[in-house]
mmCIF file of C-alpha atoms in Angstrom:
data_model
loop_
_atom_site.group_PDB
_atom_site.id
_atom_site.type_symbol
_atom_site.label_atom_id
_atom_site.label_comp_id
_atom_site.label_asym_id
_atom_site.label_seq_id
_atom_site.Cartn_x
_atom_site.Cartn_y
_atom_site.Cartn_z
ATOM 1 C CA UNK A 1 0.000 0.000 0.000
ATOM 2 C CA UNK A 2 2.838 2.405 0.866
ATOM 3 C CA UNK A 3 4.614 1.525 -2.385
ATOM 4 C CA UNK A 4 1.506 2.230 -4.448
ATOM 5 C CA UNK A 5 0.865 5.545 -2.669
ATOM 6 C CA UNK A 6 4.490 6.644 -3.132
ATOM 7 C CA UNK A 7 4.412 5.713 -6.801
ATOM 8 C CA UNK A 8 1.161 7.640 -7.273
ATOM 9 C CA UNK A 9 2.546 10.760 -5.540
ATOM 10 C CA UNK A 10 5.993 10.502 -7.126
ATOM 11 C CA UNK A 11 7.948 10.033 -3.890
ATOM 12 C CA UNK A 12 10.449 7.322 -3.063
ATOM 13 C CA UNK A 13 9.690 5.010 -0.166
ATOM 14 C CA UNK A 14 12.845 6.252 1.556
ATOM 15 C CA UNK A 15 11.500 9.821 1.454
ATOM 16 C CA UNK A 16 8.110 8.662 2.741
ATOM 17 C CA UNK A 17 9.671 6.945 5.756
ATOM 18 C CA UNK A 18 11.871 9.968 6.514
ATOM 19 C CA UNK A 19 8.780 12.204 6.529
ATOM 20 C CA UNK A 20 6.859 9.637 8.602
ATOM 21 C CA UNK A 21 9.657 9.550 11.188
ATOM 22 C CA UNK A 22 9.688 13.361 11.382
ATOM 23 C CA UNK A 23 5.903 13.422 11.785
ATOM 24 C CA UNK A 24 5.975 10.732 14.498
ATOM 25 C CA UNK A 25 8.655 12.613 16.464
ATOM 26 C CA UNK A 26 7.502 16.218 16.113
ATOM 27 C CA UNK A 27 4.061 16.227 14.589
ATOM 28 C CA UNK A 28 2.919 18.547 11.837
ATOM 29 C CA UNK A 29 5.146 21.414 13.017
ATOM 30 C CA UNK A 30 8.284 19.291 12.410
ATOM 31 C CA UNK A 31 7.309 18.958 8.757
ATOM 32 C CA UNK A 32 6.740 22.721 8.433
ATOM 33 C CA UNK A 33 10.080 23.593 10.038
ATOM 34 C CA UNK A 34 11.979 21.194 7.801
ATOM 35 C CA UNK A 35 14.624 22.841 5.634
ATOM 36 C CA UNK A 36 14.640 21.432 2.101
ATOM 37 C CA UNK A 37 18.324 22.192 1.643
ATOM 38 C CA UNK A 38 19.531 19.712 4.230
ATOM 39 C CA UNK A 39 21.661 17.239 2.268
ATOM 40 C CA UNK A 40 20.926 13.556 2.296
ATOM 41 C CA UNK A 41 24.189 12.047 3.532
ATOM 42 C CA UNK A 42 23.417 8.682 1.900
ATOM 43 C CA UNK A 43 23.854 10.207 -1.553
ATOM 44 C CA UNK A 44 27.291 11.686 -0.851
ATOM 45 C CA UNK A 45 30.463 10.236 -2.281
ATOM 46 C CA UNK A 46 33.314 9.815 0.169
ATOM 47 C CA UNK A 47 35.757 12.729 -0.358
ATOM 48 C CA UNK A 48 38.723 10.327 -0.505
ATOM 49 C CA UNK A 49 37.085 8.342 -3.310
ATOM 50 C CA UNK A 50 36.172 11.580 -5.076
ATOM 51 C CA UNK A 51 39.793 12.765 -4.943
ATOM 52 C CA UNK A 52 41.001 9.450 -6.351
ATOM 53 C CA UNK A 53 38.484 9.579 -9.215
ATOM 54 C CA UNK A 54 39.534 13.134 -10.122
ATOM 55 C CA UNK A 55 43.230 12.269 -9.902
ATOM 56 C CA UNK A 56 42.768 9.181 -12.073
ATOM 57 C CA UNK A 57 40.725 11.139 -14.631
ATOM 58 C CA UNK A 58 43.477 13.742 -14.956
ATOM 59 C CA UNK A 59 46.177 11.069 -14.961
ATOM 60 C CA UNK A 60 44.404 9.104 -17.737
ATOM 61 C CA UNK A 61 42.252 11.599 -19.674
ATOM 62 C CA UNK A 62 41.548 9.250 -22.587
ATOM 63 C CA UNK A 63 39.729 6.652 -20.482
ATOM 64 C CA UNK A 64 35.952 6.613 -20.217
ATOM 65 C CA UNK A 65 33.854 6.257 -17.108
ATOM 66 C CA UNK A 66 33.488 2.462 -17.328
ATOM 67 C CA UNK A 67 37.220 1.908 -17.763
ATOM 68 C CA UNK A 68 38.033 4.322 -14.924
ATOM 69 C CA UNK A 69 35.586 2.490 -12.669
ATOM 70 C CA UNK A 70 37.137 -0.883 -13.538
ATOM 71 C CA UNK A 71 40.711 0.347 -13.070
ATOM 72 C CA UNK A 72 39.877 1.899 -9.698
ATOM 73 C CA UNK A 73 38.200 -1.350 -8.602
ATOM 74 C CA UNK A 74 41.510 -3.111 -9.287
ATOM 75 C CA UNK A 75 43.109 -0.644 -6.846
ATOM 76 C CA UNK A 76 40.437 -1.291 -4.204
ATOM 77 C CA UNK A 77 38.349 1.841 -4.826
ATOM 78 C CA UNK A 78 34.781 0.739 -5.496
ATOM 79 C CA UNK A 79 32.771 3.246 -7.518
ATOM 80 C CA UNK A 80 30.214 2.684 -10.255
ATOM 81 C CA UNK A 81 30.656 4.217 -13.722
ATOM 82 C CA UNK A 82 27.662 6.499 -13.097
ATOM 83 C CA UNK A 83 29.171 7.785 -9.859
ATOM 84 C CA UNK A 84 32.497 8.372 -11.623
ATOM 85 C CA UNK A 85 30.656 10.476 -14.202
ATOM 86 C CA UNK A 86 28.886 12.408 -11.422
ATOM 87 C CA UNK A 87 32.265 13.237 -9.910
ATOM 88 C CA UNK A 88 33.512 14.347 -13.342
ATOM 89 C CA UNK A 89 30.455 16.573 -13.778
ATOM 90 C CA UNK A 90 30.977 18.099 -10.346
ATOM 91 C CA UNK A 91 34.607 18.920 -11.172
ATOM 92 C CA UNK A 92 33.915 19.921 -14.812
ATOM 93 C CA UNK A 93 35.814 16.952 -16.266
ATOM 94 C CA UNK A 94 32.985 15.207 -18.106
ATOM 95 C CA UNK A 95 34.514 15.252 -21.605
ATOM 96 C CA UNK A 96 37.915 14.265 -22.961
ATOM 97 C CA UNK A 97 38.894 17.825 -23.901
ATOM 98 C CA UNK A 98 38.190 19.135 -20.391
ATOM 99 C CA UNK A 99 40.223 16.344 -18.809
ATOM 100 C CA UNK A 100 43.085 17.150 -21.197
ATOM 101 C CA UNK A 101 42.874 20.822 -20.294
ATOM 102 C CA UNK A 102 43.049 19.898 -16.592
ATOM 103 C CA UNK A 103 46.081 17.698 -17.309
ATOM 104 C CA UNK A 104 47.816 20.527 -19.172
ATOM 105 C CA UNK A 105 47.097 22.935 -16.308
ATOM 106 C CA UNK A 106 48.489 20.461 -13.761
ATOM 107 C CA UNK A 107 51.628 19.915 -15.864
ATOM 108 C CA UNK A 108 52.136 23.671 -16.236
ATOM 109 C CA UNK A 109 51.567 24.281 -12.531
ATOM 110 C CA UNK A 110 53.559 21.393 -11.077
ATOM 111 C CA UNK A 111 56.066 20.753 -13.874
ATOM 112 C CA UNK A 112 55.239 17.044 -14.130
ATOM 113 C CA UNK A 113 56.683 14.736 -16.770
ATOM 114 C CA UNK A 114 54.013 13.234 -19.016
ATOM 115 C CA UNK A 115 53.572 9.483 -19.317
ATOM 116 C CA UNK A 116 53.374 7.782 -22.702
ATOM 117 C CA UNK A 117 49.567 7.455 -22.540
ATOM 118 C CA UNK A 118 49.225 11.157 -21.694
ATOM 119 C CA UNK A 119 51.435 12.138 -24.644
ATOM 120 C CA UNK A 120 49.357 9.913 -26.948
ATOM 121 C CA UNK A 121 46.151 11.544 -25.654
ATOM 122 C CA UNK A 122 47.547 15.040 -26.273
ATOM 123 C CA UNK A 123 48.652 14.094 -29.802
ATOM 124 C CA UNK A 124 45.234 12.592 -30.518
ATOM 125 C CA UNK A 125 43.575 15.817 -29.408
ATOM 126 C CA UNK A 126 45.861 17.837 -31.698
ATOM 127 C CA UNK A 127 45.010 15.572 -34.642
ATOM 128 C CA UNK A 128 41.283 15.906 -33.937
ATOM 129 C CA UNK A 129 41.606 19.662 -33.635
ATOM 130 C CA UNK A 130 43.503 19.896 -36.928
ATOM 131 C CA UNK A 131 41.142 17.533 -38.767
ATOM 132 C CA UNK A 132 38.208 19.748 -37.798
ATOM 133 C CA UNK A 133 39.860 22.732 -39.449
ATOM 134 C CA UNK A 134 40.877 24.583 -36.304
ATOM 135 C CA UNK A 135 44.262 26.225 -36.775
ATOM 136 C CA UNK A 136 45.894 28.449 -34.190
ATOM 137 C CA UNK A 137 46.897 31.854 -35.596
ATOM 138 C CA UNK A 138 48.191 35.080 -34.108
ATOM 139 C CA UNK A 139 45.340 37.186 -35.488
ATOM 140 C CA UNK A 140 41.723 36.286 -36.253
ATOM 141 C CA UNK A 141 41.159 35.780 -39.967
ATOM 142 C CA UNK A 142 44.873 35.478 -40.661
ATOM 143 C CA UNK A 143 44.410 32.182 -42.499
ATOM 144 C CA UNK A 144 41.321 33.230 -44.446
ATOM 145 C CA UNK A 145 41.732 33.288 -48.206
ATOM 146 C CA UNK A 146 39.630 33.187 -51.311
ATOM 147 C CA UNK A 147 40.477 31.171 -54.368
ATOM 148 C CA UNK A 148 39.183 31.547 -57.903
ATOM 149 C CA UNK A 149 39.352 28.864 -60.529
ATOM 150 C CA UNK A 150 38.825 29.511 -64.205
ATOM 151 C CA UNK A 151 36.848 26.602 -65.598
ATOM 152 C CA UNK A 152 36.461 27.792 -69.166
ATOM 153 C CA UNK A 153 35.953 30.747 -71.430
ATOM 154 C CA UNK A 154 32.654 32.467 -71.845
ATOM 155 C CA UNK A 155 31.657 33.544 -75.345
ATOM 156 C CA UNK A 156 29.366 36.426 -75.730
ATOM 157 C CA UNK A 157 26.595 35.964 -78.210
ATOM 158 C CA UNK A 158 25.390 38.953 -80.252
#
């Protein structure tokens, strides 16, 4: 019955039981005084795990969320691919280019030496950038040009 009511109202059963517990302890006034911005601790990722996910994402920018999750599991850090992506979103690392930019910033700041996989990832990004027609120039429009090709002669009829 509770499940059906929660489904009908669009609440989870966990939320229902939290509200029920508040109501049982403090009555209707406890529900009114409730602050909606109180975080649900169950949904938080451990800060140590979060740091490891961010560090691994910057260390290996070419890997996707599933591969990162699997590699971290091998090291004893258990996190699902979806949670890894949530951490990336929180730290603005959700796409390959952003992870590369974070790697470049870390290298510039700390003077680290790049690993072979990091160099390959940077080269791949340069190739993708060049293949899309993006060329770095000193001034905007510096590379713009117009070409004309003469395909034949026009004869004027009188």
